[in-house]
mmCIF file of C-alpha atoms and ligand atoms in Angstrom:
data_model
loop_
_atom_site.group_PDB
_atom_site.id
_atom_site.type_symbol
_atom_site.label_atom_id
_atom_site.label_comp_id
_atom_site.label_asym_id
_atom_site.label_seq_id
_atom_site.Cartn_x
_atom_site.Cartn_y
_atom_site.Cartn_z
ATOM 1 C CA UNK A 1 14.165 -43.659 4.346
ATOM 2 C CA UNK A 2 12.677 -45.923 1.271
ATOM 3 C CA UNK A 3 11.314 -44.586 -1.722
ATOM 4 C CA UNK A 4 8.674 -46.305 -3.051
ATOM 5 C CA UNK A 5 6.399 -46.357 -5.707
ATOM 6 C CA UNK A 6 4.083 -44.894 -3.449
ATOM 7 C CA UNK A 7 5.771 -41.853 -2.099
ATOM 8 C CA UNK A 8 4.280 -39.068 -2.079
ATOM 9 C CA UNK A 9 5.687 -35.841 -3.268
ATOM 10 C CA UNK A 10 5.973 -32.591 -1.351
ATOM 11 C CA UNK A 11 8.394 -29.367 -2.284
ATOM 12 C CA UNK A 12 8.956 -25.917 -2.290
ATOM 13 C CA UNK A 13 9.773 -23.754 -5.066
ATOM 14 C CA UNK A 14 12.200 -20.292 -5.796
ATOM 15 C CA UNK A 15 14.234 -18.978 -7.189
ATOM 16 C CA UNK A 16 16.712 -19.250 -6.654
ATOM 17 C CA UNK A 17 16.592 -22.234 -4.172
ATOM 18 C CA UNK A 18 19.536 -23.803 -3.341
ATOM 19 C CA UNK A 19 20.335 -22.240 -0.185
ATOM 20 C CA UNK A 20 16.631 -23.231 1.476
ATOM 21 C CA UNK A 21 16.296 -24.947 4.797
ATOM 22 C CA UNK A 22 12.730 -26.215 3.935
ATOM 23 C CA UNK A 23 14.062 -29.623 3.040
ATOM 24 C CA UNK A 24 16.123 -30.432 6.007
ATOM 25 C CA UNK A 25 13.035 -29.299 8.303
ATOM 26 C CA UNK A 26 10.323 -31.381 6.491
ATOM 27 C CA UNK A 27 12.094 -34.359 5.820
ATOM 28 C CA UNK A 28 13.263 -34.783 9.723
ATOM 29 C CA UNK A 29 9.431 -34.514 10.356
ATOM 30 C CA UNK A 30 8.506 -36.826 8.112
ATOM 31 C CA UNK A 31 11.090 -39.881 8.905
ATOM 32 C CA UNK A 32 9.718 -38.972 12.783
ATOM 33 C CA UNK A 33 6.097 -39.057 11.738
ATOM 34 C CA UNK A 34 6.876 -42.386 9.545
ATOM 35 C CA UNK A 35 4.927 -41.183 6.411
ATOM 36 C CA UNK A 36 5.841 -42.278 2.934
ATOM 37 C CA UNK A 37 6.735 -38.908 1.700
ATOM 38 C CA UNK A 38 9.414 -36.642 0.646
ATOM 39 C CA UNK A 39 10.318 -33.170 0.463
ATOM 40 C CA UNK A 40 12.184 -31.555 -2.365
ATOM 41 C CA UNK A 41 13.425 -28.478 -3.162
ATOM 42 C CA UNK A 42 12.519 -27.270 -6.621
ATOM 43 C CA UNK A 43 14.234 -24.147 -9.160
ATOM 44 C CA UNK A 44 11.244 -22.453 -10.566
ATOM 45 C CA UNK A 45 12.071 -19.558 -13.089
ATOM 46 C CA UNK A 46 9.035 -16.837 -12.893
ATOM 47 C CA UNK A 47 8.509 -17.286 -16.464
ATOM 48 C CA UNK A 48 7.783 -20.841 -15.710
ATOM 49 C CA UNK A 49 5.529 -20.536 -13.065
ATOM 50 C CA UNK A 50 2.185 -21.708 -14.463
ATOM 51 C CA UNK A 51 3.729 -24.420 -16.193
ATOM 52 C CA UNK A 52 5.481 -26.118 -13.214
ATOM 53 C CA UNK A 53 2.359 -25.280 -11.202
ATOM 54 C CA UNK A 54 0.273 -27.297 -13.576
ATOM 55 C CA UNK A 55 3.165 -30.211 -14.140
ATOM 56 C CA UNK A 56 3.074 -30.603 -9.917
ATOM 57 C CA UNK A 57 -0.334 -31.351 -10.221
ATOM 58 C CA UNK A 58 -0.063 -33.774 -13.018
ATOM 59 C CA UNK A 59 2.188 -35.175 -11.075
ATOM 60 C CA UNK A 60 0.037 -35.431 -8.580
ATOM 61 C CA UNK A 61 2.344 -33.325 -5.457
ATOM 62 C CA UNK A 62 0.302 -33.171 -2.629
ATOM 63 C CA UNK A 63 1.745 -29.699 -1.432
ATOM 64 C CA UNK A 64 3.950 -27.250 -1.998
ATOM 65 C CA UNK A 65 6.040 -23.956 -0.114
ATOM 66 C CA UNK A 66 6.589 -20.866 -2.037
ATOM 67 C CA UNK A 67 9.126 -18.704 -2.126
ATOM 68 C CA UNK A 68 10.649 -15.760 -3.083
ATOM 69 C CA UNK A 69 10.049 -14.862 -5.637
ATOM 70 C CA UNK A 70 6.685 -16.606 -6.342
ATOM 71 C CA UNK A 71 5.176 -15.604 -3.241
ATOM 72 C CA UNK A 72 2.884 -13.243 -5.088
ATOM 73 C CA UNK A 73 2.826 -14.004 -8.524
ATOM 74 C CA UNK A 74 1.568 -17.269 -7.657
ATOM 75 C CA UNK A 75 -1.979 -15.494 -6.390
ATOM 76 C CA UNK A 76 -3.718 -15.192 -9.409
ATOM 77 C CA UNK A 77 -2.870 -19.046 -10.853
ATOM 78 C CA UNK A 78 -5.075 -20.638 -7.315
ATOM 79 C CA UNK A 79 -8.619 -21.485 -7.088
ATOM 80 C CA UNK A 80 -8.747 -20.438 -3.283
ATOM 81 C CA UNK A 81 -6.793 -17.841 -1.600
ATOM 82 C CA UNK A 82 -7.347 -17.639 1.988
ATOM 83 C CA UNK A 83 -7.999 -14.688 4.072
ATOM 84 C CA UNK A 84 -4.898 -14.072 5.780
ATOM 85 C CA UNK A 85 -2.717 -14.987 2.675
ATOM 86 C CA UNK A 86 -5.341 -12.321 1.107
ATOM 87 C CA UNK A 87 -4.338 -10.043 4.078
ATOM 88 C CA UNK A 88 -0.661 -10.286 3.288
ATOM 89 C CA UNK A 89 -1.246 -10.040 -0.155
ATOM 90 C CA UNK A 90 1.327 -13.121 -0.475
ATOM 91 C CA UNK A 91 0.683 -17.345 -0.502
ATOM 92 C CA UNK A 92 3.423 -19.556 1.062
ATOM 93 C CA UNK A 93 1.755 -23.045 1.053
ATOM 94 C CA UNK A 94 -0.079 -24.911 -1.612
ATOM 95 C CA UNK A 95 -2.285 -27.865 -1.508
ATOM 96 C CA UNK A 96 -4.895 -29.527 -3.968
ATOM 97 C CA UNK A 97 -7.856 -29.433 -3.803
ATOM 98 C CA UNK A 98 -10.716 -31.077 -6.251
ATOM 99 C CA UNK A 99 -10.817 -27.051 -7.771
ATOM 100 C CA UNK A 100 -7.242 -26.569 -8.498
ATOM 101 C CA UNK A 101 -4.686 -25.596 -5.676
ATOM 102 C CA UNK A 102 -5.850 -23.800 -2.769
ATOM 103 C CA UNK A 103 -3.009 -21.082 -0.950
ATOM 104 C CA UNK A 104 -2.603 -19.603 2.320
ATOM 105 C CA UNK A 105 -0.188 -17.657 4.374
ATOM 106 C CA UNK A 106 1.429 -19.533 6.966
ATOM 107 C CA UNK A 107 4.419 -16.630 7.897
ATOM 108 C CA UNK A 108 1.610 -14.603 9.688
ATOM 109 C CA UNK A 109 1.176 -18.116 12.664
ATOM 110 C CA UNK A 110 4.675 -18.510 12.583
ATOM 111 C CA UNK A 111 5.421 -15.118 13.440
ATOM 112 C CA UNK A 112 3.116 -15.088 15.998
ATOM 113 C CA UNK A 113 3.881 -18.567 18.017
ATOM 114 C CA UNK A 114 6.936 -17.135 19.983
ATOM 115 C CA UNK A 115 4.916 -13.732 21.071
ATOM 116 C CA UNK A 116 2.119 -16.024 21.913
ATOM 117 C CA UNK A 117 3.843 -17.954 24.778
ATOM 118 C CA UNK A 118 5.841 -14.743 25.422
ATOM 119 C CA UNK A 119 2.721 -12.604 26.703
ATOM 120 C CA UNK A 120 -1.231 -13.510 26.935
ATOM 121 C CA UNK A 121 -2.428 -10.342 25.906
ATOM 122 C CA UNK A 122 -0.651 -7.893 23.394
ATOM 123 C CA UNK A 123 -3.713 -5.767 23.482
ATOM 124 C CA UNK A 124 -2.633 -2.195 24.533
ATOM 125 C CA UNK A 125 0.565 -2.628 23.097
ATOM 126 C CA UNK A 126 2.484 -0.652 20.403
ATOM 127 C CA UNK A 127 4.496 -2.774 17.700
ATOM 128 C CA UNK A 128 7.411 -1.320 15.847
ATOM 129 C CA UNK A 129 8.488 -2.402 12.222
ATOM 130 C CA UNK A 130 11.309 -2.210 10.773
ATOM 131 C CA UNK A 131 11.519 -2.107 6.934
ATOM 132 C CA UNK A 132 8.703 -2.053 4.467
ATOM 133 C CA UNK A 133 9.391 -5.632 2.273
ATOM 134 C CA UNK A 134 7.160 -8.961 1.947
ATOM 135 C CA UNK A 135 8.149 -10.085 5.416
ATOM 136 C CA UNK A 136 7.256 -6.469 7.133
ATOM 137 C CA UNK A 137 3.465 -7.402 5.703
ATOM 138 C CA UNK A 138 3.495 -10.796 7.328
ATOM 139 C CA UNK A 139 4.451 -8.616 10.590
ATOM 140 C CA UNK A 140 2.236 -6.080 10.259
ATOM 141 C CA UNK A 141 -1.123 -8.799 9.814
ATOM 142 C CA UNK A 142 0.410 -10.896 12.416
ATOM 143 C CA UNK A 143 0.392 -7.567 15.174
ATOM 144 C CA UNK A 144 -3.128 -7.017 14.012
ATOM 145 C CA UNK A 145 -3.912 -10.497 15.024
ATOM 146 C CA UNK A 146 -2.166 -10.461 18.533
ATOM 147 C CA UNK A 147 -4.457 -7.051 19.094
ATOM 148 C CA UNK A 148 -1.617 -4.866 19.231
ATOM 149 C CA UNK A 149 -3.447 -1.209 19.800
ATOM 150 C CA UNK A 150 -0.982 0.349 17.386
ATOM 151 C CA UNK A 151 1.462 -0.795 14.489
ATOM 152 C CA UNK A 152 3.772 1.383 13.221
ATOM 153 C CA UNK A 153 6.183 0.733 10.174
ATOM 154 C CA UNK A 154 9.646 2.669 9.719
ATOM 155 C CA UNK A 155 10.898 3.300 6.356
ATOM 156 C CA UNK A 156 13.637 4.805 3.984
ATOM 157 C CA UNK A 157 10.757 5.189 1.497
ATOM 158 C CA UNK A 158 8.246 7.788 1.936
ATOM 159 C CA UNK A 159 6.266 5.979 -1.579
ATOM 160 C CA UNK A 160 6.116 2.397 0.116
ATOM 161 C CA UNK A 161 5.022 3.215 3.214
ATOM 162 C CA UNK A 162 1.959 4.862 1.748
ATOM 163 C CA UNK A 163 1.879 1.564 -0.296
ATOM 164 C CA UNK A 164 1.819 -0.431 2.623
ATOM 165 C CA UNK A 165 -0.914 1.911 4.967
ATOM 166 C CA UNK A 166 -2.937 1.510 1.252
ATOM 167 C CA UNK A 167 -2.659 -2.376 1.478
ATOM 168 C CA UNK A 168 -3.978 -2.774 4.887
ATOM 169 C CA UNK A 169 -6.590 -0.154 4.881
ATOM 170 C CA UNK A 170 -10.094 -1.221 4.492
ATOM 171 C CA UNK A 171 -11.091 -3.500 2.128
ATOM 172 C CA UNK A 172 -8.485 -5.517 3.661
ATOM 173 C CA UNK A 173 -9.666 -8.440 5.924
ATOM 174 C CA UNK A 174 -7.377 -7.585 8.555
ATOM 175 C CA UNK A 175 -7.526 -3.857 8.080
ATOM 176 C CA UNK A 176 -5.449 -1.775 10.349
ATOM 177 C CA UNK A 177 -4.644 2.000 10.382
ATOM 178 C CA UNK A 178 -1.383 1.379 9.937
ATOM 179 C CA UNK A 179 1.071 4.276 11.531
ATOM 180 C CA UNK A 180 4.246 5.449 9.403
ATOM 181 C CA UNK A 181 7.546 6.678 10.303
ATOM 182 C CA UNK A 182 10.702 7.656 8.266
ATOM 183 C CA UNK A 183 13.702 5.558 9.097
ATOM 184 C CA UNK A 184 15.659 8.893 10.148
ATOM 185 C CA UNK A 185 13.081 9.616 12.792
ATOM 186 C CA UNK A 186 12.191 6.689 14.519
ATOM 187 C CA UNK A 187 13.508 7.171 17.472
ATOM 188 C CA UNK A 188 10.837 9.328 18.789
ATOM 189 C CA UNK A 189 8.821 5.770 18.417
ATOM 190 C CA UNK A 190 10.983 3.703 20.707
ATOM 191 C CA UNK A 191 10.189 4.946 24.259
ATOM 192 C CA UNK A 192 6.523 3.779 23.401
ATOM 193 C CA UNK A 193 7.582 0.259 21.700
ATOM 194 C CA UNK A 194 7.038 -3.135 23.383
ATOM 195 C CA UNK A 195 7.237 -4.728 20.044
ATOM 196 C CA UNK A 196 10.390 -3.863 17.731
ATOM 197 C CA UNK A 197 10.081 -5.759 15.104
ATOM 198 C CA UNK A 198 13.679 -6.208 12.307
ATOM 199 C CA UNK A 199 11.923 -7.337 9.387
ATOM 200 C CA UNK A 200 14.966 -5.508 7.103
ATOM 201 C CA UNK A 201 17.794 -7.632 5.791
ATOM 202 C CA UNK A 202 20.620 -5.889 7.770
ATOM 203 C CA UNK A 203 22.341 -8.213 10.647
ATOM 204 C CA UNK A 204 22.006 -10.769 7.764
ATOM 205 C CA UNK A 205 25.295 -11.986 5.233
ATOM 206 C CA UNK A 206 26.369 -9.935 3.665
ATOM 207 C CA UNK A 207 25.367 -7.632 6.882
ATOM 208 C CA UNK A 208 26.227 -9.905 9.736
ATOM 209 C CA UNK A 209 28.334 -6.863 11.352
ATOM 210 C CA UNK A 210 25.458 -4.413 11.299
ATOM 211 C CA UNK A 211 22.192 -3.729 13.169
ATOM 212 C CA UNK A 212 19.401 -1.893 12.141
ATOM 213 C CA UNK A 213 19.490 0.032 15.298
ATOM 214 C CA UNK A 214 22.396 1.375 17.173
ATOM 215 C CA UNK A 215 23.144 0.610 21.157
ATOM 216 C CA UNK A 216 21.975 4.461 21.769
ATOM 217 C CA UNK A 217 18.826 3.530 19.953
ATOM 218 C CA UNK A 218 18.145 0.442 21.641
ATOM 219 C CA UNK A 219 18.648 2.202 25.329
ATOM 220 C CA UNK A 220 15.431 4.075 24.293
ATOM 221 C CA UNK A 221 13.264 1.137 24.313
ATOM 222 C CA UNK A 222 11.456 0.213 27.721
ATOM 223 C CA UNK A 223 13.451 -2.514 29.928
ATOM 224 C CA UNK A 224 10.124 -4.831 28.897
ATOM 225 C CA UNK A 225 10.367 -4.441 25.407
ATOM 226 C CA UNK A 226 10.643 -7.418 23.490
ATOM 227 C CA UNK A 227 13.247 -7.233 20.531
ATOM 228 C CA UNK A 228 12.169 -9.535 17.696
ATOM 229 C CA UNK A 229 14.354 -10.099 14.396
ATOM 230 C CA UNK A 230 13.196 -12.169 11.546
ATOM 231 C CA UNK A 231 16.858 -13.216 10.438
ATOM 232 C CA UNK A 232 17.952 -16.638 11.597
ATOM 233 C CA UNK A 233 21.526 -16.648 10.680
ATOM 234 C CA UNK A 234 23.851 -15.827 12.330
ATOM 235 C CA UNK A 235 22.477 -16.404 15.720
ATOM 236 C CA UNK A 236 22.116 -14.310 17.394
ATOM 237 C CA UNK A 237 22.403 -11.372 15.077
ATOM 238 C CA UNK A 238 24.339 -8.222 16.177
ATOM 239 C CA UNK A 239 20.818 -6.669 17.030
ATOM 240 C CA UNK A 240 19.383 -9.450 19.351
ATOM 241 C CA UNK A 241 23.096 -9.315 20.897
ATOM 242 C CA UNK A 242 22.331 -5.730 21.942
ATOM 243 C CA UNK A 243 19.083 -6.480 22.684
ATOM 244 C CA UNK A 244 20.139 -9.066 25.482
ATOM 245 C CA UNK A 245 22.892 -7.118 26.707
ATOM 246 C CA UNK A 246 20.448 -4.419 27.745
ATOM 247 C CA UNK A 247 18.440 -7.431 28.778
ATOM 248 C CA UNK A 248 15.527 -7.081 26.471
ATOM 249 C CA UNK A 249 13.267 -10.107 25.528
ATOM 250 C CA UNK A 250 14.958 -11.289 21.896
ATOM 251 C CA UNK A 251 13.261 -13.559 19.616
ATOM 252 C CA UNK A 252 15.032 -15.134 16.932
ATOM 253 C CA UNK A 253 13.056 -16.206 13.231
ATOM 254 C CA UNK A 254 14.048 -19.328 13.888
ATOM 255 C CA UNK A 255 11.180 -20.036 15.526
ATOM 256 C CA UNK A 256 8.802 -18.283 12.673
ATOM 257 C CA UNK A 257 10.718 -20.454 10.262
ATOM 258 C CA UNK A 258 9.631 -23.602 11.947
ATOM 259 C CA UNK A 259 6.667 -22.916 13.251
ATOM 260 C CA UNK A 260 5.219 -21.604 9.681
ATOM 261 C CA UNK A 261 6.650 -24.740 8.402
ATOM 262 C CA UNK A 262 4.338 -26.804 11.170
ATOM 263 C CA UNK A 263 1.675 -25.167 10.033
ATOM 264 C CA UNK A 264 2.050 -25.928 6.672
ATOM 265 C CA UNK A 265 2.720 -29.844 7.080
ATOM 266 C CA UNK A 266 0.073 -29.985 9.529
ATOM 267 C CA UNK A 267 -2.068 -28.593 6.531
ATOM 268 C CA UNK A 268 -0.460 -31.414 3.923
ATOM 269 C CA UNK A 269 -0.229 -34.596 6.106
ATOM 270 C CA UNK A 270 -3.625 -33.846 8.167
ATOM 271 C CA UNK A 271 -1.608 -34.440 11.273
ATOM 272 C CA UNK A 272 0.095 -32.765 13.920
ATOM 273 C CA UNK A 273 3.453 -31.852 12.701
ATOM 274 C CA UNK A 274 6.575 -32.502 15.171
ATOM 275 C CA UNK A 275 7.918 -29.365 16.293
ATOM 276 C CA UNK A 276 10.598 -29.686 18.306
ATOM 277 C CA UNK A 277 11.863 -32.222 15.462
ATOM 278 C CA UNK A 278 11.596 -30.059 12.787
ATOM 279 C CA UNK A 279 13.177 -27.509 15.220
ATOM 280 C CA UNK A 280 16.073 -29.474 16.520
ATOM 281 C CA UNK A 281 16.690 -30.557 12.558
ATOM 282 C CA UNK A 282 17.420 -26.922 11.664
ATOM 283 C CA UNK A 283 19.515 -26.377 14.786
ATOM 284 C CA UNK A 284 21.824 -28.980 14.082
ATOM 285 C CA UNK A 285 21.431 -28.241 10.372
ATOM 286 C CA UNK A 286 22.777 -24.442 11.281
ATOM 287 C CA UNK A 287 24.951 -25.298 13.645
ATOM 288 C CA UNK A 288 26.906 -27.232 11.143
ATOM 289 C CA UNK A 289 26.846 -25.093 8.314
HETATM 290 P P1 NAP B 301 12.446 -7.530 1.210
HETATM 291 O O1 NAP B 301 11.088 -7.723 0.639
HETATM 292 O O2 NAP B 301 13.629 -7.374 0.320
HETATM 293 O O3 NAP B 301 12.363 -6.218 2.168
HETATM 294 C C1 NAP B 301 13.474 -5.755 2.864
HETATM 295 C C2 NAP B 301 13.139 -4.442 3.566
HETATM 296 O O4 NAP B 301 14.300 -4.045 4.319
HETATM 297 C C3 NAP B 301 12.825 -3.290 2.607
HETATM 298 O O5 NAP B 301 11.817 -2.491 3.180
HETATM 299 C C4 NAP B 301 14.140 -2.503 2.568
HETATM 300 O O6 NAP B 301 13.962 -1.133 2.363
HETATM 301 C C5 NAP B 301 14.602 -2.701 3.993
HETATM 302 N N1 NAP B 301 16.049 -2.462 4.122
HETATM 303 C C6 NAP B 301 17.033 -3.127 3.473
HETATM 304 N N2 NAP B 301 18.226 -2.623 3.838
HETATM 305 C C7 NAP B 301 17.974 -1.623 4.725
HETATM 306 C C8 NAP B 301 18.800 -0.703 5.458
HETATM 307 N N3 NAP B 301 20.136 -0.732 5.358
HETATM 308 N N4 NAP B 301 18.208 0.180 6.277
HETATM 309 C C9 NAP B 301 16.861 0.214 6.382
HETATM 310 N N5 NAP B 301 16.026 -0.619 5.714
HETATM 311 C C10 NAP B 301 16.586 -1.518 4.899
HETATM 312 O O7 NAP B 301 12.835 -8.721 2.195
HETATM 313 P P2 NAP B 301 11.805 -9.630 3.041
HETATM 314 O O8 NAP B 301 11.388 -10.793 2.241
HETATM 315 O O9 NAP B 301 10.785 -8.717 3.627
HETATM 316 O O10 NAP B 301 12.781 -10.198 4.189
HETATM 317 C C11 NAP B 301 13.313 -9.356 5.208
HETATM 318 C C12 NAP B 301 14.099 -10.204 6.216
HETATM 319 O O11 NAP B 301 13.232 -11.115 6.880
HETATM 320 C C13 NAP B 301 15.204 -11.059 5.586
HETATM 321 O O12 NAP B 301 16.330 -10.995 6.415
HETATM 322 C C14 NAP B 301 14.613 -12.464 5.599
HETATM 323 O O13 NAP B 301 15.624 -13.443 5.723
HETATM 324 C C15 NAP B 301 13.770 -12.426 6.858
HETATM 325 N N6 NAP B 301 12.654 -13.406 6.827
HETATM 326 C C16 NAP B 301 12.619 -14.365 7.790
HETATM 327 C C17 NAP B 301 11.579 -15.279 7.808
HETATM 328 C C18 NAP B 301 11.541 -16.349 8.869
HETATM 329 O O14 NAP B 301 10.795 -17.338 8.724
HETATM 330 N N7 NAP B 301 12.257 -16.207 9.950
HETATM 331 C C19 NAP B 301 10.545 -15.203 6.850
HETATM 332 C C20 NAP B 301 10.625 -14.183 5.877
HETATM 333 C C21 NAP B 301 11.679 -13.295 5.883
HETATM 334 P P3 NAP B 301 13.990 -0.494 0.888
HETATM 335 O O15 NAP B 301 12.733 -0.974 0.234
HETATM 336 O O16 NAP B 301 14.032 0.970 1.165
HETATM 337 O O17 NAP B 301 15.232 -1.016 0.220
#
């Protein structure tokens, strides 16, 4: 690929950052696409949020991911806020616009993409969610979307799980009366599930040998539940594992990772972003690592 002096700039930003797979995705897509662009990863301290925000546009970037742990803080610093990233309570893509820069949440589609082509209707159907973080939110507004009849959210935390069933009660534009459960009792949940939903770091490094349910747990679920975990490496995660052995529908976040990411350079470029590029370029990307 040539840089020229008319490349345009694209990035995300964290803290830290290193570790992203943002720039491997994008910049597959955009040597397939043939634009004159780039995609670069960015280290972003929180105290110097509002001053890199305001040197990107000086700069003239045309868009931007955010990440943890900007994915909030960067709310009040936009001109526009959409409704779903309102929903969340949490932006992951910037672009300009003539007001300043405008934010939305794309986690909430790329969540949903996989269960999409999985089922036509969700309606009627209970979702289960595991752990009570940013991603759990993104979950929780992306069930509400797919017309799941009832969400409910399992917890060690008795405090943020009347945080979260407080967040997505009404005024919230996708309000939802949210159902809690305590972590140590969830199992009376799981013979109702058709959605269980990891959104907890556990299966992940440093917790690549756990699951956040065990196999007795998992033999609870109906034989059409769909087992969903947000982690993307390793693959598959001790959970999904279990999952498939009991022969369970299981959903990797590989997909959500590139399918928010499609969404969001759709949103930059004003073109159809390449999927199964963008998807292939992390699969060889991970499969290397
Ligand atoms: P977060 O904000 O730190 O939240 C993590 C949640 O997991 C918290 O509710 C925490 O509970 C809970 N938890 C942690 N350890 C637990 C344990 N041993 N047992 C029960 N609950 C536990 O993290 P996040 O940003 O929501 O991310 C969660 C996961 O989603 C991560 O693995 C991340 O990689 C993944 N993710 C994937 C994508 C994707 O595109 N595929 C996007 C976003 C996130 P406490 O509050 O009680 O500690």
């Amino acid at each position: 690929m040539m840089i020229t002096g008319k490349t345009q700039l694209l990035g995300v930003m964290g803290d830290p950052i290193g570790h992203s797979l943002s720039p491997v995705m994008h910049n597959r897509a955009i040597a397939a696409l043939g634009v004159d662009a780039v995609y670069v990863a960015f280290p972003v301290k929180p105290a110097d949020l509002a001053t890199a925000l305001a040197g990107f546009a000086a700069v003239d970037v045309l868009g931007l991911s955010v990440t943890i742990p900007h994915k909030q803080a960067v709310i009040p610093l936009l001109a526009e806020v959409s409704e779903v990233a309102q929903a969340v309570g949490a932006v992951n893509t910037l672009w300009r616009t003539d007001r300043g820069w405008s934010g939305t949440n794309t986690d909430v589609d790329g969540f949903i993409a996989p269960l999409r082509s999985l089922r036509e209707s969700w309606q009627g159907a209970t979702a289960l969610v595991l752990g009570t973080g940013g991603a759990a939110r993104a979950v929780i507004a992306g069930a509400q979307r797919l017309g799941c009849d009832r969400v409910v959210v399992a917890g060690r935390d008795r405090a943020k799980l009347a945080a979260l069933q407080h967040h997505f009660a009404p005024p919230n534009p996708l309000a939802i009366a949210l159902q809690t459960v305590l972590w140590d009792d969830l199992d009376s949940v799981l013979p109702t599930t058709d959605l269980l939903v990891n959104s907890t770091p556990v299966g992940m490094h440093p917790l690549e040998h756990d699951s956040p349910l065990s196999i007795g747990q998992l033999a609870l679920l109906p034989a059409t539940a769909v087992a969903y975990d947000l982690i993307y490496t390793p693959r598959p995660t001790r959970f999904l594992q279990w999952a498939a052995d009991r022969e369970l529908r299981a959903i990797d976040g590989l997909e959500m990772l590139v399918q928010q990411g499609a969404v969001a350079l759709t949103q930059w470029l004003g073109q159809p972003a390449p999927i199964a590029v963008m998807r292939s370029a992390l699969e060889t990307f991970l499969h290397h690592a």
